[in-house]
Coordinates of C-alpha atoms in Angstrom, one line a residue:
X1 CA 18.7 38.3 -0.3
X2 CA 16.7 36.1 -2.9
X3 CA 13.4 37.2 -3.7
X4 CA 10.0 35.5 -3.7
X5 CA 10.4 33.3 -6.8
X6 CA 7.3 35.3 -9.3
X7 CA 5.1 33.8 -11.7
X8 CA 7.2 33.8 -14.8
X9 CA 10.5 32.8 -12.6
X10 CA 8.1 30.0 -11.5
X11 CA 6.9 29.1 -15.2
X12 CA 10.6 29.2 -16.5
X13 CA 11.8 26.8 -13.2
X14 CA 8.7 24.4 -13.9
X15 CA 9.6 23.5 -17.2
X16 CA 12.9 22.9 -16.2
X17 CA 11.9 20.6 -13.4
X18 CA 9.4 19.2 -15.6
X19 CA 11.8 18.2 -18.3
X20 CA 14.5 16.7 -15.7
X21 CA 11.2 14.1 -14.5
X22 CA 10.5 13.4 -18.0
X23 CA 14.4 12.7 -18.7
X24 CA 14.8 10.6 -15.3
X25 CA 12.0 8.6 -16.3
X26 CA 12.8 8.3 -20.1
X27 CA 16.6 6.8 -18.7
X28 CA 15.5 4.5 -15.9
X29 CA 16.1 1.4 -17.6
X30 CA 19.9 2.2 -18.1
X31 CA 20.6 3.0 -13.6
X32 CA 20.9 0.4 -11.8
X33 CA 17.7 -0.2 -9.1
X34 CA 19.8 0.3 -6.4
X35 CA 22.6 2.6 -5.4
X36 CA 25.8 1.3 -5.7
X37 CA 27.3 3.5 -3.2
X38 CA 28.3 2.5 0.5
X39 CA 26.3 4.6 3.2
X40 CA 26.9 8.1 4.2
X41 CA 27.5 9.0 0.3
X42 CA 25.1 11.5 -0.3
X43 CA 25.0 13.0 3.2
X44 CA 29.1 13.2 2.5
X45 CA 28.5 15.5 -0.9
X46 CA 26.0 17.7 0.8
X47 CA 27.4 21.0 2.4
X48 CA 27.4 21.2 6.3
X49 CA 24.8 24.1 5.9
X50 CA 22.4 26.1 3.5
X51 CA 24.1 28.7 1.0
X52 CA 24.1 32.0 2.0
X53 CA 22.7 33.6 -1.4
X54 CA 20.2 32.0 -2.7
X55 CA 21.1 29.5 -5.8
X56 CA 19.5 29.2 -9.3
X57 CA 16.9 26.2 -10.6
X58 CA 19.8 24.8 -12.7
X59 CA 22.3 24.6 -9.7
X60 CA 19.4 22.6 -7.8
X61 CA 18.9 20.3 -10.6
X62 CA 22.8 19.7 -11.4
X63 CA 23.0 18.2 -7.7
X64 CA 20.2 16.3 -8.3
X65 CA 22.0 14.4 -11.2
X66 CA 25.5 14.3 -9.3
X67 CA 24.2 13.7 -5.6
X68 CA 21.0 12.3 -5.2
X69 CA 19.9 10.2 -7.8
X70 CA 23.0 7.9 -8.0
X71 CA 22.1 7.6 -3.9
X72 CA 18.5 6.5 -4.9
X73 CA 16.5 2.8 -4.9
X74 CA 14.5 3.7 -8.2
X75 CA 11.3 2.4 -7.1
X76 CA 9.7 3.3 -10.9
X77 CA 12.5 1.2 -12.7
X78 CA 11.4 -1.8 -14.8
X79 CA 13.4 -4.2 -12.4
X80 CA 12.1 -3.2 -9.2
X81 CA 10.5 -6.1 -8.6
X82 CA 11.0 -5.6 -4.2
X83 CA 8.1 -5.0 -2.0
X84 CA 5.1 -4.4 -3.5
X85 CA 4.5 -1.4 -5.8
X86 CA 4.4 2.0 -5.3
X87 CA 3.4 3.5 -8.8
X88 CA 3.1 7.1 -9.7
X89 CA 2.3 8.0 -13.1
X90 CA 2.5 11.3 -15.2
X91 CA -1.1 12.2 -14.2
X92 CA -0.5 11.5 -10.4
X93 CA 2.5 13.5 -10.3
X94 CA 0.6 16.4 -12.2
X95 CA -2.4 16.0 -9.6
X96 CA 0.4 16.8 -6.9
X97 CA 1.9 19.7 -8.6
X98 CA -1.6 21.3 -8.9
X99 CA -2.2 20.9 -5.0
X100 CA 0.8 21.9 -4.0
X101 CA 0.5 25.4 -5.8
X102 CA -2.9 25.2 -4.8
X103 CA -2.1 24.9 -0.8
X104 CA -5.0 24.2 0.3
X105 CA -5.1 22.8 4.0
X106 CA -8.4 20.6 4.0
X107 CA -9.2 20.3 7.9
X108 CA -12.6 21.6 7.4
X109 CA -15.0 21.6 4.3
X110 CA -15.3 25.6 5.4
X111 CA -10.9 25.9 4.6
X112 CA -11.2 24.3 1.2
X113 CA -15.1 23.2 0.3
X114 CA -14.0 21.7 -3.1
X115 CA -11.3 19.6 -1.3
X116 CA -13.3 17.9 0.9
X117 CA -16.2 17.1 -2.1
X118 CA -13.8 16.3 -4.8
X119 CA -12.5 13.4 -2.2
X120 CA -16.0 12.8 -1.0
X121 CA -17.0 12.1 -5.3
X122 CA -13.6 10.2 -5.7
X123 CA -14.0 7.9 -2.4
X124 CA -17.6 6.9 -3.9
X125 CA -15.7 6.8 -7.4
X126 CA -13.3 3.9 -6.1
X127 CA -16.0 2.1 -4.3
X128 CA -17.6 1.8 -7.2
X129 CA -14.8 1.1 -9.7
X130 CA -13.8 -2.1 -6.8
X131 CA -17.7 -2.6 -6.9
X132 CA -18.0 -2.0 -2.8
X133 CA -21.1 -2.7 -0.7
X134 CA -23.4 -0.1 -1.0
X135 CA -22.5 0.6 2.9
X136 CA -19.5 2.3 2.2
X137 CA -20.7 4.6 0.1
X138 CA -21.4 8.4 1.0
X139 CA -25.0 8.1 0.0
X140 CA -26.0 6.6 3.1
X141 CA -24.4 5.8 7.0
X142 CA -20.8 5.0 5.8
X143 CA -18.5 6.7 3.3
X144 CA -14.8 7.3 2.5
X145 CA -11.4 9.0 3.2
X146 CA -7.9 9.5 1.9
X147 CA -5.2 8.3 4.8
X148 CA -2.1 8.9 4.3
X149 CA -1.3 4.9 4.4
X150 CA -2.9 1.6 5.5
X151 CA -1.0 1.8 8.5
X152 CA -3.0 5.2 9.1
X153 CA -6.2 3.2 8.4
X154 CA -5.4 0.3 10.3
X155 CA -4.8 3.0 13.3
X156 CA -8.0 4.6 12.9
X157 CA -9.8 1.3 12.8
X158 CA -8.5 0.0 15.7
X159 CA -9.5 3.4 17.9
X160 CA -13.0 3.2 16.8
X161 CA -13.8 -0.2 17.0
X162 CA -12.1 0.5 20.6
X163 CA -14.6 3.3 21.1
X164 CA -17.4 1.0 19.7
X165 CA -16.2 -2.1 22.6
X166 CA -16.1 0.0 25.3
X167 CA -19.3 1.2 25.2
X168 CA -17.8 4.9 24.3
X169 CA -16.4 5.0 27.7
X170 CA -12.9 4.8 25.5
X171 CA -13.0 7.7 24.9
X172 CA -13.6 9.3 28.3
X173 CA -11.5 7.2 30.4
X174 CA -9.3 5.2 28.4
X175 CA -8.7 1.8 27.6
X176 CA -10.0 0.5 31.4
X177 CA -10.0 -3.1 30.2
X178 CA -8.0 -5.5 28.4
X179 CA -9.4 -5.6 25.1
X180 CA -8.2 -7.7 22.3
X181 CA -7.3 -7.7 18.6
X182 CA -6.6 -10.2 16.1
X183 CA -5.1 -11.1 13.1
X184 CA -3.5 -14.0 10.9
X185 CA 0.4 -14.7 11.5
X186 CA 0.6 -12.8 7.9
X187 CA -1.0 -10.1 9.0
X188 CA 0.9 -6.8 8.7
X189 CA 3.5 -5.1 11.4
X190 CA 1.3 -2.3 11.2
X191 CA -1.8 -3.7 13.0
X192 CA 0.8 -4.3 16.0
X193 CA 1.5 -0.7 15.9
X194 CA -1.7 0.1 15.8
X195 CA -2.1 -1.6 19.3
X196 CA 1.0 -0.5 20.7
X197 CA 0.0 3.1 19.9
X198 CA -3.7 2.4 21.0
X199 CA -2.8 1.2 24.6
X200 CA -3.4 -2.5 23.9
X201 CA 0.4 -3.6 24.0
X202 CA 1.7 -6.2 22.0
X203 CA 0.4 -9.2 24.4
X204 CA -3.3 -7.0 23.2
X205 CA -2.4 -8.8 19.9
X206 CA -3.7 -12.1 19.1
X207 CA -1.8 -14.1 16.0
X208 CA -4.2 -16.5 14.6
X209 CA -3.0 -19.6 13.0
X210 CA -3.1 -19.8 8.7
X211 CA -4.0 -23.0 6.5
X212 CA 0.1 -24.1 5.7
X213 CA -1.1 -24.3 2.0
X214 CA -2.7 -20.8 1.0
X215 CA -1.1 -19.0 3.8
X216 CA -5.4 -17.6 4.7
X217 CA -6.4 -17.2 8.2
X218 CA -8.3 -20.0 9.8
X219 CA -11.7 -19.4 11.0
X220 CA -11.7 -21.9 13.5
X221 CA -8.6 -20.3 14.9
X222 CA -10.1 -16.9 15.0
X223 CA -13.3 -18.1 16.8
X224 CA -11.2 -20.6 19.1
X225 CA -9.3 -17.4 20.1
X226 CA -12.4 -14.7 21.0
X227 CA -14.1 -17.8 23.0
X228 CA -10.3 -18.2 25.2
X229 CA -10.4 -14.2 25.6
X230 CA -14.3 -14.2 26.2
X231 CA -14.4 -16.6 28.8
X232 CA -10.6 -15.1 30.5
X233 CA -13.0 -11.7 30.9
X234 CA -10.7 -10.4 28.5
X235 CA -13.0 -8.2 26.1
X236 CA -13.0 -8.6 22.0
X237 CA -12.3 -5.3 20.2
X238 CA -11.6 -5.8 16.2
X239 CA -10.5 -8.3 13.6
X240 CA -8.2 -7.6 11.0
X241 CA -8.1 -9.7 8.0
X242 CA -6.3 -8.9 4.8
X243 CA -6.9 -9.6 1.1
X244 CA -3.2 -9.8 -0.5
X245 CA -0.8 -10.8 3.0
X246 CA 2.8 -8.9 2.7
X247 CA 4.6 -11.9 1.9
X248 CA 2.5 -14.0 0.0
X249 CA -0.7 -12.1 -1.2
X250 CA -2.8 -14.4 0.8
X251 CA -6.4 -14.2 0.7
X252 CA -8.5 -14.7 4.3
X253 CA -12.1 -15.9 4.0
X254 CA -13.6 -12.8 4.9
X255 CA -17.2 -14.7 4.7
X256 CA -16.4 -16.9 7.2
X257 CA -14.5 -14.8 9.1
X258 CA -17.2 -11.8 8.4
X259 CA -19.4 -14.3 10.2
X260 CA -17.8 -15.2 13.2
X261 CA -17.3 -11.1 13.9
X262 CA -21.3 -10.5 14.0
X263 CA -21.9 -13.2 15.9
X264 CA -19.7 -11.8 18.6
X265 CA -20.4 -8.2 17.9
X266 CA -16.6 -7.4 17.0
X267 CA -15.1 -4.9 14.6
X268 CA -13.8 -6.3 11.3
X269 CA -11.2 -4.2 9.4
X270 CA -9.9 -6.1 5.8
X271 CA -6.7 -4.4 4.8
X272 CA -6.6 -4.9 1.0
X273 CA -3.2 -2.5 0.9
X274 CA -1.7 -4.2 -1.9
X275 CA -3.9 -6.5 -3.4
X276 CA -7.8 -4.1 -3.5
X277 CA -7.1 -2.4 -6.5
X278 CA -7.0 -6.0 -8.5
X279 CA -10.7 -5.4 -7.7
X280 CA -11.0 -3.2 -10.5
X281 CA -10.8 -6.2 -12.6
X282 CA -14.6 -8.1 -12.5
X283 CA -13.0 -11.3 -12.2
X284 CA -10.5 -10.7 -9.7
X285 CA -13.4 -9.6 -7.8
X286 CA -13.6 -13.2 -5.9
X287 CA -10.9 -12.1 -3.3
X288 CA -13.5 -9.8 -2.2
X289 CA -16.7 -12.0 -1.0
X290 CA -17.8 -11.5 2.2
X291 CA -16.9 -8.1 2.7
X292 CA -20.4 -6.9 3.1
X293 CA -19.5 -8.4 6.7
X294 CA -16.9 -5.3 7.0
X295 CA -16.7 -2.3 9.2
X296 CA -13.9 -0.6 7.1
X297 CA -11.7 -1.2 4.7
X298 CA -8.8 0.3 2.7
X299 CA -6.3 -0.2 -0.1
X300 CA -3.5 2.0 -1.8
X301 CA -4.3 3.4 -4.6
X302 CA 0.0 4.4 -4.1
X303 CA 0.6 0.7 -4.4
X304 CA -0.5 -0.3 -7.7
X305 CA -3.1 2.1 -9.0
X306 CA -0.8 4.4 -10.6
X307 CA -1.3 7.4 -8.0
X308 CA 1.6 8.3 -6.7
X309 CA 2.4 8.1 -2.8
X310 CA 0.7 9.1 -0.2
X311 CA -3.1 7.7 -1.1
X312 CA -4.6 5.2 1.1
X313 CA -8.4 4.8 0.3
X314 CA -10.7 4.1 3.7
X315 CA -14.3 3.2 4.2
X316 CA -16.5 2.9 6.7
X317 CA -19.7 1.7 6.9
X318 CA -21.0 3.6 9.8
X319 CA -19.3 7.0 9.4
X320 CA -21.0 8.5 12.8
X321 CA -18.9 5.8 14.8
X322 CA -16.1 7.1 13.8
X323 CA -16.7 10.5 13.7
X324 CA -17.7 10.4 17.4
X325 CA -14.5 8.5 18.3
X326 CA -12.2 10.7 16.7
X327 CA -13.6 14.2 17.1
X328 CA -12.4 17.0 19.2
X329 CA -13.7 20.5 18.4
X330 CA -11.8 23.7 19.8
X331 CA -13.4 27.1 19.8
X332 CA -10.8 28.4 17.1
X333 CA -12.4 25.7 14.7
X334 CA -15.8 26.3 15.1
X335 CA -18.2 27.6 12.1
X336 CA -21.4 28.3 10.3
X337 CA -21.0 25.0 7.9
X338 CA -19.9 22.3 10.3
X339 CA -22.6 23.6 13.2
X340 CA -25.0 23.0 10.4
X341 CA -24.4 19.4 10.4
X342 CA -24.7 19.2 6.4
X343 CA -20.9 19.1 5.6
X344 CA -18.1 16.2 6.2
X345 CA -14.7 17.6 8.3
X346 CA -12.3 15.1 7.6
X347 CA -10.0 16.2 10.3
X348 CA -12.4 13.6 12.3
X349 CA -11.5 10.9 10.0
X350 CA -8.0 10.6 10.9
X351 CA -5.5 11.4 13.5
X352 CA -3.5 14.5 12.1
X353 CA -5.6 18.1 12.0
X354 CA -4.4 19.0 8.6
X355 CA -4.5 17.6 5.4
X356 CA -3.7 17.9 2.0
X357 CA -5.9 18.1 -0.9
X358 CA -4.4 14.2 -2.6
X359 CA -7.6 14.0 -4.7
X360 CA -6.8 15.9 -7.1
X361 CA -3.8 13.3 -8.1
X362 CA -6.5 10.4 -7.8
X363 CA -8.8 13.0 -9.7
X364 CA -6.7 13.2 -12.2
X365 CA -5.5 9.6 -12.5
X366 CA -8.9 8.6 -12.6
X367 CA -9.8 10.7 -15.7
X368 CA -6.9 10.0 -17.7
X369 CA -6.8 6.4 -17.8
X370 CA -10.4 5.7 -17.0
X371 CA -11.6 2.4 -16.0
X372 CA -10.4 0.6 -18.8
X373 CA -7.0 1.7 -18.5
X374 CA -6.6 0.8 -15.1
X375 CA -8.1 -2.2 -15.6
X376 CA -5.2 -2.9 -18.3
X377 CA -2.8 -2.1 -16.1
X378 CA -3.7 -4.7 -13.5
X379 CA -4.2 -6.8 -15.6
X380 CA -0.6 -6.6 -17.5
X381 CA 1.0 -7.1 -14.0
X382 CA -0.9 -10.1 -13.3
X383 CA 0.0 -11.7 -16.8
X384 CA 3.3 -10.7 -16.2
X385 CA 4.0 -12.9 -12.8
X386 CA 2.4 -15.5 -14.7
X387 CA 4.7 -15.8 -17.0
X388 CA 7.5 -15.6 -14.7
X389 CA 5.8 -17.9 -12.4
X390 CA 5.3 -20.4 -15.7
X391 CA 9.3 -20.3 -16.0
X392 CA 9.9 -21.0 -12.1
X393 CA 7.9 -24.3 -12.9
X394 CA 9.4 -25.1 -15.9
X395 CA 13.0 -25.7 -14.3
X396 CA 13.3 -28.4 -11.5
X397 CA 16.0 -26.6 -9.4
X398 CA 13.5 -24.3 -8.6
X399 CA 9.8 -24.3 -6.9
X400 CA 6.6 -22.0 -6.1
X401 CA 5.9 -21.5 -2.2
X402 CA 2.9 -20.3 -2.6
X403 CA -0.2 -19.7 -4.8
X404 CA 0.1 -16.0 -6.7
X405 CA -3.3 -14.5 -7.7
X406 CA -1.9 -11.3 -8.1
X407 CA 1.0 -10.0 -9.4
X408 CA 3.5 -11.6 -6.7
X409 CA 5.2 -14.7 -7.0
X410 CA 6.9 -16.2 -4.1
X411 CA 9.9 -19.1 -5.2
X412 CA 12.9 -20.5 -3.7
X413 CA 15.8 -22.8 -4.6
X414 CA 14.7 -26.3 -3.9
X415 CA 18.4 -26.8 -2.5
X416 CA 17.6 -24.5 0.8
X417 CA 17.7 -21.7 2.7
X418 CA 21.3 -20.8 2.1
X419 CA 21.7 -21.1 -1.7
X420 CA 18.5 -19.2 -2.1
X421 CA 19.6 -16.6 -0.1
X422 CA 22.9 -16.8 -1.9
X423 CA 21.1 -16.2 -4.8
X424 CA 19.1 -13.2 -4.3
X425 CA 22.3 -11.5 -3.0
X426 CA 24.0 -11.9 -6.3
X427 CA 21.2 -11.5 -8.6
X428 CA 20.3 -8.2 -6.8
X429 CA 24.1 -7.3 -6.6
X430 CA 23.8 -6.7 -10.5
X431 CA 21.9 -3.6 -10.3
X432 CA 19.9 -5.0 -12.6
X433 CA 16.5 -6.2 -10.9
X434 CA 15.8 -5.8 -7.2
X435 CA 13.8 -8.4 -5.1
X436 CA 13.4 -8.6 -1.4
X437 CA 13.0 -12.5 0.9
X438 CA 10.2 -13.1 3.3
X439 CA 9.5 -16.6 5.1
X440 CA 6.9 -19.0 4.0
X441 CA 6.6 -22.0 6.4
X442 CA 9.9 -21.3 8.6
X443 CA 11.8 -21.3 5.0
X444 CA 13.6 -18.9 2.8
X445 CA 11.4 -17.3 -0.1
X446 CA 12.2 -15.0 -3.0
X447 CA 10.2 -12.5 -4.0
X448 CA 9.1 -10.9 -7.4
X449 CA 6.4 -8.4 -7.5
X450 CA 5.3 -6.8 -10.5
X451 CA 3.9 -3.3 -10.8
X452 CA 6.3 -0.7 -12.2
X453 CA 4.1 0.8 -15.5
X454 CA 7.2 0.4 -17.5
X455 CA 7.7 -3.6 -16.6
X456 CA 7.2 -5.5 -19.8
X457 CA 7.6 -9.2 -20.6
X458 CA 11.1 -8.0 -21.7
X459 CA 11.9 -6.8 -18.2
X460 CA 10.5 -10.0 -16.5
X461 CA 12.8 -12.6 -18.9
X462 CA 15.8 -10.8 -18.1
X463 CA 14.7 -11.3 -14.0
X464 CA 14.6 -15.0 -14.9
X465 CA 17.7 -15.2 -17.2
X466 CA 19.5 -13.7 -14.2
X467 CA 17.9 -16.0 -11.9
X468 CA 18.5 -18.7 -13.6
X469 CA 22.1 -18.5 -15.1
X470 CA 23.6 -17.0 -11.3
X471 CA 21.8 -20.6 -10.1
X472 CA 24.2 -22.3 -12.6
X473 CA 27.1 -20.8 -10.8
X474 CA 25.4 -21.4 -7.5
X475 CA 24.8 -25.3 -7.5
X476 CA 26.3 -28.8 -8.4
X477 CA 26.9 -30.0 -11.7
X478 CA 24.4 -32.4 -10.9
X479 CA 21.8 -30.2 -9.7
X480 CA 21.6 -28.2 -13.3
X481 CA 19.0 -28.7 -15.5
X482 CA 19.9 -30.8 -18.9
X483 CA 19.3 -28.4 -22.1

């Protein structure tokens, strides 16, 4: 029987593991972003069951060469251009190793009183790096948590503005009316989850209508909606609007919209996911008017902050609401600190019990790049998708869909649906770059999001040469560009 792995075994393994990260990252550039093998590979190469005896560090990390990593989609590679980010860096991934020798299980500030300050510090860190109202700060009502995604958030949101509608009799009893949410038509699947799971049901969800040309929520739409539910009895529980929509990075007018949810008492969440941390930037700051209007908020510091997945940062600005929604306090959790009313328990934050201590990677992220660092890394990506947006324009075959004020850029073949689609297929069929389709106005869009820290322009011509020379083979003579 294997023994308990001691310290010096530990040390020896950890440098070993160490240096394979350091290698896998140093060779990224020369895989190809996506497996190339057809599916059931990897589960194919793996044994039928555990070893008997237990097996050395180097025998773990051969099989990770040989069987895993040729199975992978290497989100960190200079062409993943898919999605939207999700960054980790050396200092994140550092963070992560410290807490998990750590261990620490953060339920209540009394198992793990660092954990729950350190987060409480970093929350009111972020808020003030995006320059947040002062409402969602720990100093007074409000204050901040690590989820463990926006989905999370959007959850949580949606169950205390639920609690807040009904009176508290939510809680109690249930939802015992038809209550209502709403969000654009860009809006994320998540906040349709989040009713689902809540009790609302999908018919609970109301799509509102966007402006055709920036893809934003219309506030006439919004308040058109609440007044058809209002006067149908029907009872107005939260808004959700979003700064940085999935497929375009669409902006809603959170002042206007902001507006229209005092005026009829309902709960407005803004899920800034992708797009919040190009708030670190002062003058990317505009997407963010009108969210002193907010109940919560969150973005991922896992999408494009360099902290490495799972770190979804959520405010509120009336932290007792929530607390009282969301708490349930057994016997066996009961103690001295949190019957003195002067610490936070973040198990009544969120809906699992346990937790993990993730601030330490945002801790350390934070302090090794600093605010200028970050604030050069945002603003690389967004130069970046302006230059590959500048050679989308420059070539008539080709046009934008929509605007891109961050680092997403949205294009498609002016020839249609089908050769676009054509297109991405073949382009991402290279190994070489890897970018996902959405729909913007019923018709087939590309595309390209920048994030990866080791995207240069380099990386971003190449994604263009490939688009454009596989569009040469795609179309007419007569549809190519003269040279």
């Amino acid at each position: 029987m294997a023994a308990h792995m001691d310290p010096e075994e530990f040390r020896r393994a950890g440098h070993a593991v160490v240096d394979w990260i350091a290698d896998y990252w140093s060779t990224l550039d020369a895989r190809p972003v996506t497996s190339q093998d057809p599916p059931g590979t990897v589960a194919a190469a793996l044994p039928a069951g555990p070893p008997t005896a237990g097996e050395p560090i180097e025998a773990v990390l051969a099989d990770l060469d040989s069987v895993v990593t040729p199975g992978l989609t290497h989100w960190q590679h200079p062409g993943f251009f898919a999605y939207f980010p999700a960054n980790t860096s050396g200092p994140s991934v550092l963070g992560d190793l410290v807490s998990s020798g750590l261990g620490v299980q953060g339920m209540l500030w009394a198992t793990g009183p660092a954990c729950t300050e350190l987060e409480t510090r970093m929350l009111d860190w972020l808020a003030g790096l995006l320059d947040l109202p002062e409402r969602f700060h720990s100093s007074g009502r409000g204050g901040g948590v690590i989820q463990d995604s926006a989905s999370s958030a959007a959850l949580v949101a949606t169950l205390t503005a639920l609690h807040r509608a009904s009176g508290g009799r939510w809680r109690g009893v249930g939802v015992d009316r038809r209550y209502r949410a709403y969000t654009s038509t860009q809006g994320h699947s998540s906040i349709e989850k989040a009713a689902r799971i809540a009790g609302l049901g999908d018919e609970g969800v109301r799509p509102i209508e966007v402006d055709p040309e920036t893809q934003a929520m219309r506030p006439a739409a919004l308040r058109a909606a609440i007044e058809a539910d209002l006067a149908a009895g029907e009872v107005p529980a939260i808004v959700v609007a979003t700064i940085g929509t999935t497929s375009t990075s669409a902006v809603d007018p959170l002042r206007e919209i902001g507006a229209i949810c005092a005026e009829y008492g309902v709960w407005l969440h803004v899920d800034a996911a992708y797009a919040g941390a190009a708030a670190v930037c002062p003058e990317l700051r505009w997407s963010h008017a009108g969210l002193e209007y907010a109940d919560s908020y969150c973005f991922d510091p896992h999408k494009w902050l360099l902290t490495g997945f799972d770190c979804d940062a959520f405010w509120v600005a009336d932290a007792a609401e929530l607390v009282e929604a969301l708490t349930v306090l057994p016997e066996y959790l009961r103690n001295a600190a949190t019957e003195s009313g002067a610490v936070i328990d973040y198990r009544d934050w969120q809906v699992p019990l346990g937790r993990r201590f993730r601030a330490l990677k945002l801790w350390f992220v934070l302090r090794w790049y600093g605010v200028e660092g970050l604030r050069a890394h945002i603003r690389s990506g967004v130069a970046l998708a302006a230059r590959f947006a500048d050679r989308i324009r420059a070539d008539d075959r080709f046009e934008l869909t929509a605007p891109h004020p961050f680092s997403l850029v949205c294009f498609r073949l002016r020839a249609g649906d089908e050769p676009s689609a054509a297109l991405l297929e073949r382009v991402n069929a290279t190994g070489r770059v890897y970018l996902t389709h959405t729909r913007v106005g019923g018709r087939y869009t590309l595309r390209l999001a920048v994030g990866s820290p080791q995207t240069r322009d380099e990386h971003v011509d190449e994604a263009w040469e490939l688009l454009r020379t596989t569009a040469d083979g795609l179309l007419p003579e007569d549809d190519r560009p003269t040279r």
